[in-house]
């Protein structure tokens, strides 16, 4: 079963600037339990936009592994690790001005 998850925009921007990879971390035990290896987690985010917020699709994470993070990890207890071959993430520049642009560009 494919699932949809929300990814906080401010976490995405700061973590990518710090060199973080494309994985999904959360405290959502049910999501972690329901998502099987090889299934897709579609990720959307809410980002600043003219007149409010926009909610673009950030990417598709195909689950390669499911693990537990160290106790007290800032983004939650559970991690879905991506398949590098099958997962797709929108590309964008890391400049400050690009943070206001849509994530998905092809």
mmCIF file of N, CA and C in Angstrom:
data_model
loop_
_atom_site.group_PDB
_atom_site.id
_atom_site.type_symbol
_atom_site.label_atom_id
_atom_site.label_comp_id
_atom_site.label_asym_id
_atom_site.label_seq_id
_atom_site.Cartn_x
_atom_site.Cartn_y
_atom_site.Cartn_z
ATOM 1 N N UNK A 1 0.841 -1.172 0.000
ATOM 2 C CA UNK A 1 0.000 0.000 0.000
ATOM 3 C C UNK A 1 0.891 1.242 0.000
ATOM 4 N N UNK A 2 0.641 2.150 -0.907
ATOM 5 C CA UNK A 2 1.339 3.431 -0.900
ATOM 6 C C UNK A 2 0.702 4.337 0.150
ATOM 7 N N UNK A 3 1.519 5.165 0.793
ATOM 8 C CA UNK A 3 1.028 6.098 1.795
ATOM 9 C C UNK A 3 1.497 7.510 1.468
ATOM 10 N N UNK A 4 0.831 8.486 2.053
ATOM 11 C CA UNK A 4 1.159 9.892 1.874
ATOM 12 C C UNK A 4 1.563 10.450 3.234
ATOM 13 N N UNK A 5 2.642 11.238 3.254
ATOM 14 C CA UNK A 5 3.110 11.832 4.506
ATOM 15 C C UNK A 5 3.431 13.303 4.295
ATOM 16 N N UNK A 6 3.341 14.062 5.366
ATOM 17 C CA UNK A 6 3.665 15.483 5.352
ATOM 18 C C UNK A 6 5.066 15.672 5.921
ATOM 19 N N UNK A 7 5.873 16.472 5.240
ATOM 20 C CA UNK A 7 7.249 16.748 5.636
ATOM 21 C C UNK A 7 7.337 18.238 5.931
ATOM 22 N N UNK A 8 7.739 18.603 7.128
ATOM 23 C CA UNK A 8 7.836 20.027 7.498
ATOM 24 C C UNK A 8 8.861 20.742 6.632
ATOM 25 N N UNK A 9 8.433 21.819 5.999
ATOM 26 C CA UNK A 9 9.280 22.586 5.083
ATOM 27 C C UNK A 9 10.534 23.105 5.775
ATOM 28 N N UNK A 10 10.395 23.656 6.984
ATOM 29 C CA UNK A 10 11.564 24.215 7.669
ATOM 30 C C UNK A 10 12.598 23.147 7.997
ATOM 31 N N UNK A 11 12.165 21.951 8.327
ATOM 32 C CA UNK A 11 13.121 20.854 8.557
ATOM 33 C C UNK A 11 13.824 20.475 7.264
ATOM 34 N N UNK A 12 13.077 20.393 6.179
ATOM 35 C CA UNK A 12 13.641 20.014 4.880
ATOM 36 C C UNK A 12 14.735 20.985 4.459
ATOM 37 N N UNK A 13 14.456 22.272 4.551
ATOM 38 C CA UNK A 13 15.413 23.289 4.113
ATOM 39 C C UNK A 13 16.669 23.257 4.970
ATOM 40 N N UNK A 14 16.514 23.261 6.289
ATOM 41 C CA UNK A 14 17.694 23.305 7.153
ATOM 42 C C UNK A 14 18.504 22.024 7.063
ATOM 43 N N UNK A 15 17.838 20.875 6.969
ATOM 44 C CA UNK A 15 18.572 19.608 6.911
ATOM 45 C C UNK A 15 19.313 19.430 5.597
ATOM 46 N N UNK A 16 18.713 19.818 4.481
ATOM 47 C CA UNK A 16 19.419 19.714 3.207
ATOM 48 C C UNK A 16 20.631 20.631 3.184
ATOM 49 N N UNK A 17 20.485 21.805 3.774
ATOM 50 C CA UNK A 17 21.623 22.716 3.842
ATOM 51 C C UNK A 17 22.739 22.129 4.702
ATOM 52 N N UNK A 18 22.377 21.282 5.670
ATOM 53 C CA UNK A 18 23.370 20.630 6.525
ATOM 54 C C UNK A 18 23.889 19.329 5.933
ATOM 55 N N UNK A 19 23.388 18.924 4.765
ATOM 56 C CA UNK A 19 23.873 17.723 4.095
ATOM 57 C C UNK A 19 23.113 16.445 4.398
ATOM 58 N N UNK A 20 21.916 16.544 4.960
ATOM 59 C CA UNK A 20 21.134 15.345 5.290
ATOM 60 C C UNK A 20 20.668 14.630 4.025
ATOM 61 N N UNK A 21 20.441 13.334 4.144
ATOM 62 C CA UNK A 21 19.962 12.531 3.030
ATOM 63 C C UNK A 21 18.447 12.506 2.953
ATOM 64 N N UNK A 22 17.936 11.812 1.977
ATOM 65 C CA UNK A 22 16.495 11.719 1.732
ATOM 66 C C UNK A 22 15.956 10.444 2.371
ATOM 67 N N UNK A 23 15.550 10.544 3.634
ATOM 68 C CA UNK A 23 14.900 9.478 4.385
ATOM 69 C C UNK A 23 13.712 10.113 5.090
ATOM 70 N N UNK A 24 12.828 9.299 5.649
ATOM 71 C CA UNK A 24 11.693 9.854 6.370
ATOM 72 C C UNK A 24 11.737 9.391 7.816
ATOM 73 N N UNK A 25 11.758 10.328 8.743
ATOM 74 C CA UNK A 25 11.779 10.057 10.177
ATOM 75 C C UNK A 25 10.506 10.594 10.805
ATOM 76 N N UNK A 26 9.965 9.854 11.771
ATOM 77 C CA UNK A 26 8.766 10.332 12.460
ATOM 78 C C UNK A 26 8.543 9.523 13.736
ATOM 79 N N UNK A 27 7.540 9.936 14.501
ATOM 80 C CA UNK A 27 7.084 9.169 15.659
ATOM 81 C C UNK A 27 5.828 8.376 15.319
ATOM 82 N N UNK A 28 5.514 8.242 14.039
ATOM 83 C CA UNK A 28 4.271 7.605 13.609
ATOM 84 C C UNK A 28 4.437 6.082 13.526
ATOM 85 N N UNK A 29 4.186 5.445 14.636
ATOM 86 C CA UNK A 29 4.355 3.989 14.705
ATOM 87 C C UNK A 29 3.449 3.266 13.703
ATOM 88 N N UNK A 30 2.240 3.745 13.543
ATOM 89 C CA UNK A 30 1.292 3.101 12.620
ATOM 90 C C UNK A 30 1.790 3.180 11.172
ATOM 91 N N UNK A 31 2.296 4.351 10.757
ATOM 92 C CA UNK A 31 2.850 4.495 9.415
ATOM 93 C C UNK A 31 4.021 3.523 9.237
ATOM 94 N N UNK A 32 4.896 3.475 10.227
ATOM 95 C CA UNK A 32 6.074 2.600 10.175
ATOM 96 C C UNK A 32 5.650 1.128 10.062
ATOM 97 N N UNK A 33 4.608 0.753 10.786
ATOM 98 C CA UNK A 33 4.149 -0.637 10.780
ATOM 99 C C UNK A 33 3.429 -0.999 9.478
ATOM 100 N N UNK A 34 2.665 -0.059 8.916
ATOM 101 C CA UNK A 34 1.855 -0.343 7.727
ATOM 102 C C UNK A 34 2.657 -0.353 6.431
ATOM 103 N N UNK A 35 3.717 0.413 6.366
ATOM 104 C CA UNK A 35 4.498 0.542 5.142
ATOM 105 C C UNK A 35 5.463 -0.636 5.019
ATOM 106 N N UNK A 36 5.339 -1.400 3.951
ATOM 107 C CA UNK A 36 6.190 -2.578 3.744
ATOM 108 C C UNK A 36 7.381 -2.231 2.849
ATOM 109 N N UNK A 37 8.398 -3.045 2.917
ATOM 110 C CA UNK A 37 9.562 -2.863 2.047
ATOM 111 C C UNK A 37 9.114 -2.912 0.594
ATOM 112 N N UNK A 38 9.644 -1.995 -0.218
ATOM 113 C CA UNK A 38 9.284 -1.920 -1.630
ATOM 114 C C UNK A 38 8.081 -1.045 -1.919
ATOM 115 N N UNK A 39 7.341 -0.652 -0.895
ATOM 116 C CA UNK A 39 6.190 0.232 -1.095
ATOM 117 C C UNK A 39 6.651 1.681 -1.102
ATOM 118 N N UNK A 40 5.754 2.563 -1.567
ATOM 119 C CA UNK A 40 6.101 3.981 -1.719
ATOM 120 C C UNK A 40 5.481 4.847 -0.643
ATOM 121 N N UNK A 41 6.263 5.803 -0.180
ATOM 122 C CA UNK A 41 5.795 6.857 0.701
ATOM 123 C C UNK A 41 5.896 8.144 -0.105
ATOM 124 N N UNK A 42 4.753 8.698 -0.481
ATOM 125 C CA UNK A 42 4.703 9.948 -1.237
ATOM 126 C C UNK A 42 4.748 11.076 -0.222
ATOM 127 N N UNK A 43 5.615 12.056 -0.439
ATOM 128 C CA UNK A 43 5.849 13.093 0.551
ATOM 129 C C UNK A 43 5.471 14.468 -0.004
ATOM 130 N N UNK A 44 4.638 15.185 0.759
ATOM 131 C CA UNK A 44 4.272 16.563 0.428
ATOM 132 C C UNK A 44 4.786 17.471 1.542
ATOM 133 N N UNK A 45 4.913 18.742 1.230
ATOM 134 C CA UNK A 45 5.315 19.713 2.235
ATOM 135 C C UNK A 45 4.483 20.966 2.077
ATOM 136 N N UNK A 46 4.414 21.768 3.114
ATOM 137 C CA UNK A 46 3.739 23.053 3.047
ATOM 138 C C UNK A 46 4.793 24.139 3.094
ATOM 139 N N UNK A 47 4.902 24.905 2.019
ATOM 140 C CA UNK A 47 5.957 25.908 1.942
ATOM 141 C C UNK A 47 5.373 27.295 1.743
ATOM 142 N N UNK A 48 6.124 28.320 2.169
ATOM 143 C CA UNK A 48 5.646 29.690 1.981
ATOM 144 C C UNK A 48 5.414 29.990 0.496
ATOM 145 N N UNK A 49 4.331 30.690 0.217
ATOM 146 C CA UNK A 49 4.004 31.070 -1.161
ATOM 147 C C UNK A 49 3.258 32.396 -1.119
ATOM 148 N N UNK A 50 3.195 33.042 -2.258
ATOM 149 C CA UNK A 50 2.452 34.293 -2.344
ATOM 150 C C UNK A 50 1.007 34.044 -1.924
ATOM 151 N N UNK A 51 0.530 34.780 -0.947
ATOM 152 C CA UNK A 51 -0.846 34.640 -0.499
ATOM 153 C C UNK A 51 -1.081 33.518 0.503
ATOM 154 N N UNK A 52 -0.044 32.891 1.021
ATOM 155 C CA UNK A 52 -0.243 31.827 2.011
ATOM 156 C C UNK A 52 0.792 30.725 1.906
ATOM 157 N N UNK A 53 0.323 29.529 1.647
ATOM 158 C CA UNK A 53 1.194 28.355 1.537
ATOM 159 C C UNK A 53 0.815 27.562 0.298
ATOM 160 N N UNK A 54 1.803 26.850 -0.232
ATOM 161 C CA UNK A 54 1.524 25.877 -1.282
ATOM 162 C C UNK A 54 1.932 24.517 -0.735
ATOM 163 N N UNK A 55 1.401 23.460 -1.316
ATOM 164 C CA UNK A 55 1.651 22.106 -0.828
ATOM 165 C C UNK A 55 2.131 21.220 -1.976
ATOM 166 N N UNK A 56 3.394 21.383 -2.355
ATOM 167 C CA UNK A 56 3.913 20.599 -3.477
ATOM 168 C C UNK A 56 4.312 19.185 -3.070
ATOM 169 N N UNK A 57 4.340 18.322 -4.053
ATOM 170 C CA UNK A 57 4.870 16.977 -3.881
ATOM 171 C C UNK A 57 6.390 17.086 -3.836
ATOM 172 N N UNK A 58 6.989 16.598 -2.774
ATOM 173 C CA UNK A 58 8.446 16.668 -2.613
ATOM 174 C C UNK A 58 9.114 15.477 -3.284
ATOM 175 N N UNK A 59 8.505 14.316 -3.176
ATOM 176 C CA UNK A 59 9.120 13.151 -3.787
ATOM 177 C C UNK A 59 8.403 11.866 -3.448
ATOM 178 N N UNK A 60 8.971 10.805 -3.966
ATOM 179 C CA UNK A 60 8.483 9.448 -3.729
ATOM 180 C C UNK A 60 9.631 8.656 -3.130
ATOM 181 N N UNK A 61 9.440 8.182 -1.909
ATOM 182 C CA UNK A 61 10.444 7.393 -1.228
ATOM 183 C C UNK A 61 10.002 5.935 -1.296
ATOM 184 N N UNK A 62 10.751 5.105 -2.001
ATOM 185 C CA UNK A 62 10.476 3.671 -2.046
ATOM 186 C C UNK A 62 11.274 3.041 -0.909
ATOM 187 N N UNK A 63 10.575 2.370 -0.007
ATOM 188 C CA UNK A 63 11.185 1.876 1.224
ATOM 189 C C UNK A 63 12.126 0.705 0.966
ATOM 190 N N UNK A 64 13.390 0.904 1.363
ATOM 191 C CA UNK A 64 14.424 -0.131 1.276
ATOM 192 C C UNK A 64 14.608 -0.809 2.623
ATOM 193 N N UNK A 65 14.475 -0.029 3.701
ATOM 194 C CA UNK A 65 14.658 -0.562 5.053
ATOM 195 C C UNK A 65 13.859 0.276 6.028
ATOM 196 N N UNK A 66 13.468 -0.343 7.127
ATOM 197 C CA UNK A 66 12.766 0.347 8.204
ATOM 198 C C UNK A 66 13.587 0.123 9.468
ATOM 199 N N UNK A 67 13.945 1.216 10.124
ATOM 200 C CA UNK A 67 14.786 1.105 11.311
ATOM 201 C C UNK A 67 14.237 1.987 12.423
ATOM 202 N N UNK A 68 14.832 1.830 13.586
ATOM 203 C CA UNK A 68 14.530 2.697 14.725
ATOM 204 C C UNK A 68 15.712 3.628 14.923
ATOM 205 N N UNK A 69 15.394 4.880 15.199
ATOM 206 C CA UNK A 69 16.432 5.855 15.494
ATOM 207 C C UNK A 69 16.864 5.722 16.958
ATOM 208 N N UNK A 70 17.978 6.347 17.275
ATOM 209 C CA UNK A 70 18.464 6.357 18.659
ATOM 210 C C UNK A 70 17.436 7.057 19.553
ATOM 211 N N UNK A 71 17.332 6.640 20.801
ATOM 212 C CA UNK A 71 16.396 7.307 21.722
ATOM 213 C C UNK A 71 16.645 8.819 21.763
ATOM 214 N N UNK A 72 15.565 9.583 21.724
ATOM 215 C CA UNK A 72 15.664 11.031 21.785
ATOM 216 C C UNK A 72 16.023 11.704 20.468
ATOM 217 N N UNK A 73 16.067 10.949 19.350
ATOM 218 C CA UNK A 73 16.388 11.550 18.058
ATOM 219 C C UNK A 73 15.367 12.640 17.744
ATOM 220 N N UNK A 74 15.837 13.793 17.277
ATOM 221 C CA UNK A 74 14.977 14.974 17.157
ATOM 222 C C UNK A 74 13.797 14.831 16.204
ATOM 223 N N UNK A 75 13.843 13.896 15.260
ATOM 224 C CA UNK A 75 12.737 13.748 14.307
ATOM 225 C C UNK A 75 11.909 12.490 14.532
ATOM 226 N N UNK A 76 12.113 11.810 15.635
ATOM 227 C CA UNK A 76 11.245 10.686 15.944
ATOM 228 C C UNK A 76 11.953 9.354 16.072
ATOM 229 N N UNK A 77 11.178 8.371 16.477
ATOM 230 C CA UNK A 77 11.713 7.034 16.763
ATOM 231 C C UNK A 77 11.913 6.169 15.533
ATOM 232 N N UNK A 78 11.169 6.434 14.466
ATOM 233 C CA UNK A 78 11.166 5.536 13.316
ATOM 234 C C UNK A 78 11.769 6.184 12.075
ATOM 235 N N UNK A 79 12.427 5.354 11.251
ATOM 236 C CA UNK A 79 13.012 5.856 10.000
ATOM 237 C C UNK A 79 12.696 4.886 8.870
ATOM 238 N N UNK A 80 12.219 5.463 7.764
ATOM 239 C CA UNK A 80 12.052 4.730 6.507
ATOM 240 C C UNK A 80 13.238 5.126 5.632
ATOM 241 N N UNK A 81 14.058 4.154 5.285
ATOM 242 C CA UNK A 81 15.226 4.427 4.434
ATOM 243 C C UNK A 81 14.833 4.186 2.980
ATOM 244 N N UNK A 82 15.366 5.008 2.109
ATOM 245 C CA UNK A 82 14.954 4.956 0.706
ATOM 246 C C UNK A 82 15.803 3.992 -0.115
ATOM 247 N N UNK A 83 15.205 3.533 -1.194
ATOM 248 C CA UNK A 83 15.921 2.820 -2.243
ATOM 249 C C UNK A 83 16.520 3.880 -3.153
ATOM 250 N N UNK A 84 17.828 3.890 -3.297
ATOM 251 C CA UNK A 84 18.459 4.898 -4.161
ATOM 252 C C UNK A 84 18.047 4.713 -5.616
ATOM 253 N N UNK A 85 17.822 3.507 -6.025
ATOM 254 C CA UNK A 85 17.482 3.226 -7.418
ATOM 255 C C UNK A 85 16.068 3.670 -7.770
ATOM 256 N N UNK A 86 15.122 3.454 -6.877
ATOM 257 C CA UNK A 86 13.709 3.680 -7.203
ATOM 258 C C UNK A 86 13.124 4.992 -6.703
ATOM 259 N N UNK A 87 13.677 5.575 -5.657
ATOM 260 C CA UNK A 87 13.119 6.794 -5.075
ATOM 261 C C UNK A 87 13.424 7.999 -5.948
ATOM 262 N N UNK A 88 12.529 8.974 -5.905
ATOM 263 C CA UNK A 88 12.704 10.207 -6.679
ATOM 264 C C UNK A 88 12.393 11.393 -5.786
ATOM 265 N N UNK A 89 13.238 12.381 -5.850
ATOM 266 C CA UNK A 89 13.040 13.605 -5.080
ATOM 267 C C UNK A 89 13.116 14.788 -6.027
ATOM 268 N N UNK A 90 12.272 15.781 -5.803
ATOM 269 C CA UNK A 90 12.354 16.997 -6.588
ATOM 270 C C UNK A 90 13.708 17.657 -6.380
ATOM 271 N N UNK A 91 14.223 18.297 -7.396
ATOM 272 C CA UNK A 91 15.511 18.975 -7.261
ATOM 273 C C UNK A 91 15.274 20.460 -7.130
ATOM 274 N N UNK A 92 16.179 21.115 -6.442
ATOM 275 C CA UNK A 92 16.089 22.558 -6.302
ATOM 276 C C UNK A 92 17.451 23.082 -5.871
ATOM 277 N N UNK A 93 17.662 24.324 -6.123
ATOM 278 C CA UNK A 93 18.871 24.984 -5.662
ATOM 279 C C UNK A 93 18.776 25.168 -4.156
ATOM 280 N N UNK A 94 19.898 25.267 -3.494
ATOM 281 C CA UNK A 94 19.881 25.479 -2.051
ATOM 282 C C UNK A 94 20.001 26.947 -1.682
ATOM 283 N N UNK A 95 19.852 27.820 -2.634
ATOM 284 C CA UNK A 95 19.968 29.245 -2.331
ATOM 285 C C UNK A 95 18.739 29.721 -1.558
ATOM 286 N N UNK A 96 18.895 30.815 -0.822
ATOM 287 C CA UNK A 96 17.772 31.359 -0.047
ATOM 288 C C UNK A 96 16.579 31.698 -0.932
ATOM 289 N N UNK A 97 16.825 32.264 -2.119
ATOM 290 C CA UNK A 97 15.706 32.633 -2.988
ATOM 291 C C UNK A 97 14.987 31.397 -3.514
ATOM 292 N N UNK A 98 15.702 30.304 -3.714
ATOM 293 C CA UNK A 98 15.079 29.086 -4.227
ATOM 294 C C UNK A 98 14.164 28.440 -3.197
ATOM 295 N N UNK A 99 14.326 28.771 -1.928
ATOM 296 C CA UNK A 99 13.480 28.191 -0.887
ATOM 297 C C UNK A 99 12.026 28.615 -1.047
ATOM 298 N N UNK A 100 11.788 29.678 -1.797
ATOM 299 C CA UNK A 100 10.417 30.130 -2.012
ATOM 300 C C UNK A 100 9.832 29.553 -3.301
ATOM 301 N N UNK A 101 10.592 28.748 -4.014
ATOM 302 C CA UNK A 101 10.150 28.184 -5.292
ATOM 303 C C UNK A 101 9.618 26.768 -5.099
ATOM 304 N N UNK A 102 8.809 26.270 -6.012
ATOM 305 C CA UNK A 102 8.310 24.894 -5.924
ATOM 306 C C UNK A 102 9.438 23.880 -5.872
ATOM 307 N N UNK A 103 9.238 22.821 -5.135
ATOM 308 C CA UNK A 103 10.254 21.783 -4.965
ATOM 309 C C UNK A 103 10.430 20.942 -6.224
ATOM 310 N N UNK A 104 9.351 20.649 -6.887
ATOM 311 C CA UNK A 104 9.443 19.736 -8.030
ATOM 312 C C UNK A 104 9.757 20.495 -9.304
ATOM 313 N N UNK A 105 10.878 20.192 -9.876
ATOM 314 C CA UNK A 105 11.255 20.772 -11.162
ATOM 315 C C UNK A 105 11.830 19.670 -12.005
ATOM 316 N N UNK A 106 11.321 19.484 -13.157
ATOM 317 C CA UNK A 106 11.822 18.442 -14.076
ATOM 318 C C UNK A 106 12.134 19.077 -15.390
#
